[in-house]
């Protein structure tokens, strides 16, 4: 995810040690950009922006409850509730998608 490395130089959080190579930096899961002097060249990527969604595909549902769970109990557990179709979990986990 290249876009996670598009940070303003002043926002860079150091992720390496002085003199770290680009290869070592990237191997550590960090970003490397040596174009701006006086700021970290090896820096932490931006956190991924994610959101939770209730999957639309009924067959992709991962059960989060038990047969007969109420919508309220399901949502209290932090899960999705849809009382249809038959034969699939009605209380199921969110999917996390990247924005």
Coordinates of N, CA, C and O in Angstrom, one line a residue, residues 4-66:
X4 N 0.1 4.6 1.9 CA 0.4 4.7 3.3 C 1.7 5.4 3.6 O 1.9 5.8 4.7
X5 N 2.5 5.6 2.6 CA 3.8 6.3 2.8 C 3.8 7.7 2.3 O 4.8 8.4 2.4
X6 N 2.6 8.2 1.9 CA 2.5 9.6 1.5 C 2.2 10.4 2.7 O 1.1 10.7 3.0
X7 N 3.3 10.8 3.4 CA 3.2 11.7 4.6 C 3.9 12.9 4.4 O 5.0 12.9 3.7
X8 N 3.5 14.1 4.9 CA 4.2 15.3 4.9 C 5.5 15.1 5.7 O 5.4 14.4 6.8
X9 N 6.6 15.6 5.3 CA 7.9 15.3 6.0 C 7.8 15.6 7.5 O 8.3 14.9 8.3
X10 N 7.0 16.7 7.9 CA 7.0 17.0 9.3 C 6.1 16.0 10.1 O 6.1 16.0 11.3
X11 N 5.3 15.2 9.4 CA 4.5 14.2 10.1 C 5.2 12.8 10.3 O 4.7 11.9 10.8
X12 N 6.4 12.7 9.7 CA 7.1 11.4 9.8 C 7.5 11.1 11.2 O 8.1 11.9 11.9
X13 N 7.2 9.8 11.5 CA 7.7 9.3 12.8 C 8.8 8.3 12.5 O 8.6 7.4 11.7
X14 N 10.0 8.5 13.1 CA 11.1 7.7 12.9 C 10.9 6.3 13.1 O 10.2 5.9 14.1
X15 N 11.4 5.4 12.2 CA 11.1 4.0 12.3 C 12.4 3.2 12.2 O 12.3 2.0 12.2
X16 N 13.5 3.8 12.1 CA 14.7 3.1 11.9 C 15.8 3.6 12.8 O 15.5 4.2 13.9
X17 N 17.0 3.5 12.4 CA 18.2 4.1 13.1 C 19.0 4.9 12.1 O 18.8 4.7 10.9
X18 N 19.8 5.8 12.6 CA 20.6 6.6 11.7 C 21.4 5.7 10.7 O 22.1 4.8 11.2
X19 N 21.3 6.0 9.4 CA 22.1 5.3 8.4 C 21.5 4.0 8.0 O 22.1 3.2 7.2
X20 N 20.2 3.7 8.4 CA 19.6 2.5 7.9 C 19.4 2.5 6.4 O 19.2 3.6 5.8
X21 N 19.5 1.4 5.8 CA 19.4 1.3 4.3 C 17.9 1.2 4.0 O 17.1 0.8 4.8
X22 N 17.6 1.6 2.7 CA 16.2 1.5 2.2 C 15.7 0.1 2.4 O 14.6 -0.2 2.8
X23 N 16.6 -0.9 2.0 CA 16.1 -2.3 2.1 C 15.8 -2.7 3.5 O 14.8 -3.4 3.8
X24 N 16.7 -2.4 4.5 CA 16.5 -2.7 5.9 C 15.2 -2.0 6.4 O 14.4 -2.6 7.1
X25 N 15.0 -0.8 6.0 CA 13.9 0.0 6.5 C 12.6 -0.7 6.0 O 11.7 -0.9 6.8
X26 N 12.5 -1.1 4.7 CA 11.3 -1.7 4.1 C 11.1 -3.1 4.7 O 9.9 -3.5 4.9
X27 N 12.2 -3.8 5.0 CA 12.1 -5.1 5.6 C 11.4 -5.0 7.0 O 10.7 -5.9 7.4
X28 N 11.6 -3.9 7.7 CA 11.0 -3.7 9.0 C 9.5 -3.2 8.8 O 8.9 -2.9 9.8
X29 N 9.0 -3.1 7.6 CA 7.6 -2.7 7.4 C 7.4 -1.2 7.4 O 6.3 -0.7 7.6
X30 N 8.5 -0.5 7.2 CA 8.5 1.0 7.2 C 8.6 1.6 5.8 O 8.9 0.9 4.9
X31 N 8.4 2.9 5.8 CA 8.6 3.6 4.5 C 9.9 4.2 4.4 O 10.5 4.6 5.4
X32 N 10.5 4.4 3.2 CA 11.8 5.0 3.0 C 11.7 6.0 2.0 O 11.2 5.8 0.9
X33 N 12.2 7.3 2.3 CA 12.2 8.3 1.3 C 13.3 9.3 1.7 O 13.2 9.9 2.8
X34 N 14.4 9.3 0.9 CA 15.5 10.1 1.3 C 15.5 11.5 0.6 O 16.6 12.1 0.5
X35 N 14.4 12.0 0.1 CA 14.4 13.2 -0.7 C 14.4 14.5 0.1 O 14.7 15.5 -0.4
X36 N 14.1 14.4 1.4 CA 14.0 15.6 2.3 C 15.1 15.5 3.4 O 15.0 14.6 4.2
X37 N 16.1 16.4 3.4 CA 17.1 16.3 4.4 C 16.5 16.8 5.7 O 15.5 17.6 5.7
X38 N 17.0 16.4 6.9 CA 16.6 16.9 8.2 C 15.4 16.3 8.8 O 14.9 16.7 9.8
X39 N 14.8 15.3 8.1 CA 13.6 14.6 8.6 C 13.9 13.1 8.5 O 14.8 12.7 7.8
X40 N 13.2 12.2 9.3 CA 13.5 10.8 9.2 C 13.3 10.3 7.8 O 12.3 10.7 7.1
X41 N 14.2 9.5 7.3 CA 14.1 8.9 5.9 C 13.4 7.6 6.0 O 12.8 7.1 5.1
X42 N 13.5 6.9 7.2 CA 12.8 5.7 7.4 C 11.8 6.0 8.4 O 12.0 6.4 9.5
X43 N 10.5 5.9 8.0 CA 9.4 6.3 8.9 C 8.2 5.4 8.9 O 8.1 4.6 7.9
X44 N 7.4 5.5 9.9 CA 6.3 4.6 10.1 C 5.2 5.0 9.0 O 4.9 6.1 8.8
X45 N 4.6 4.0 8.4 CA 3.5 4.2 7.5 C 2.2 4.8 8.2 O 2.1 4.6 9.4
X46 N 1.4 5.5 7.5 CA 0.1 5.9 8.0 C -0.7 4.7 8.4 O -0.7 3.7 7.7
X47 N -1.5 4.7 9.5 CA -2.4 3.6 9.8 C -3.4 3.5 8.7 O -3.8 4.5 8.1
X48 N -3.8 2.3 8.4 CA -4.8 2.0 7.4 C -6.1 2.6 7.8 O -6.5 2.4 9.0
X49 N -6.9 3.1 6.9 CA -8.2 3.6 7.3 C -9.1 2.4 7.0 O -9.2 1.9 5.8
X50 N -9.8 1.9 8.0 CA -10.7 0.8 7.8 C -12.1 1.1 8.3 O -12.3 2.0 9.2
X51 N -13.1 0.4 7.9 CA -14.4 0.5 8.5 C -15.1 -0.8 8.5 O -14.7 -1.7 7.7
X52 N -16.0 -1.0 9.4 CA -16.7 -2.3 9.5 C -18.0 -2.2 8.7 O -18.7 -1.2 8.8
X53 N -18.2 -3.3 8.0 CA -19.5 -3.4 7.2 C -20.1 -4.7 7.4 O -19.4 -5.7 7.8
X54 N -21.4 -4.8 7.3 CA -22.1 -6.1 7.4 C -22.0 -6.7 6.0 O -22.5 -6.0 5.0
X55 N -21.5 -7.9 5.8 CA -21.3 -8.4 4.4 C -22.7 -8.7 3.8 O -23.7 -9.1 4.5
X56 N -22.8 -8.3 2.5 CA -24.1 -8.5 1.8 C -24.3 -10.0 1.4 O -25.4 -10.4 1.3
X57 N -23.2 -10.7 1.2 CA -23.4 -12.1 0.7 C -23.8 -13.0 1.9 O -23.0 -13.2 2.8
X58 N -25.0 -13.5 1.9 CA -25.5 -14.3 3.0 C -24.6 -15.5 3.3 O -24.5 -15.9 4.4
X59 N -24.0 -16.0 2.2 CA -23.2 -17.3 2.4 C -21.8 -17.0 3.0 O -21.1 -17.9 3.3
X60 N -21.5 -15.7 3.0 CA -20.1 -15.3 3.6 C -20.2 -15.0 5.1 O -19.3 -14.6 5.7
X61 N -21.4 -15.1 5.6 CA -21.6 -14.8 7.0 C -20.9 -15.7 8.0 O -20.9 -16.9 7.8
X62 N -20.3 -15.2 9.0 CA -19.6 -16.0 10.0 C -20.4 -15.8 11.3 O -20.6 -14.7 11.8
X63 N -20.9 -16.9 11.8 CA -21.9 -16.9 12.9 C -21.3 -16.2 14.1 O -20.2 -16.5 14.5
X64 N -22.1 -15.3 14.7 CA -21.7 -14.6 15.9 C -22.6 -14.9 17.1 O -22.4 -14.4 18.2
X65 N -23.7 -15.6 16.8 CA -24.7 -15.8 17.9 C -25.0 -17.3 18.1 O -24.2 -18.1 18.0
X66 N -26.3 -17.5 18.3 CA -26.8 -18.8 18.5 C -28.2 -18.9 17.9 O -28.8 -17.8 17.8

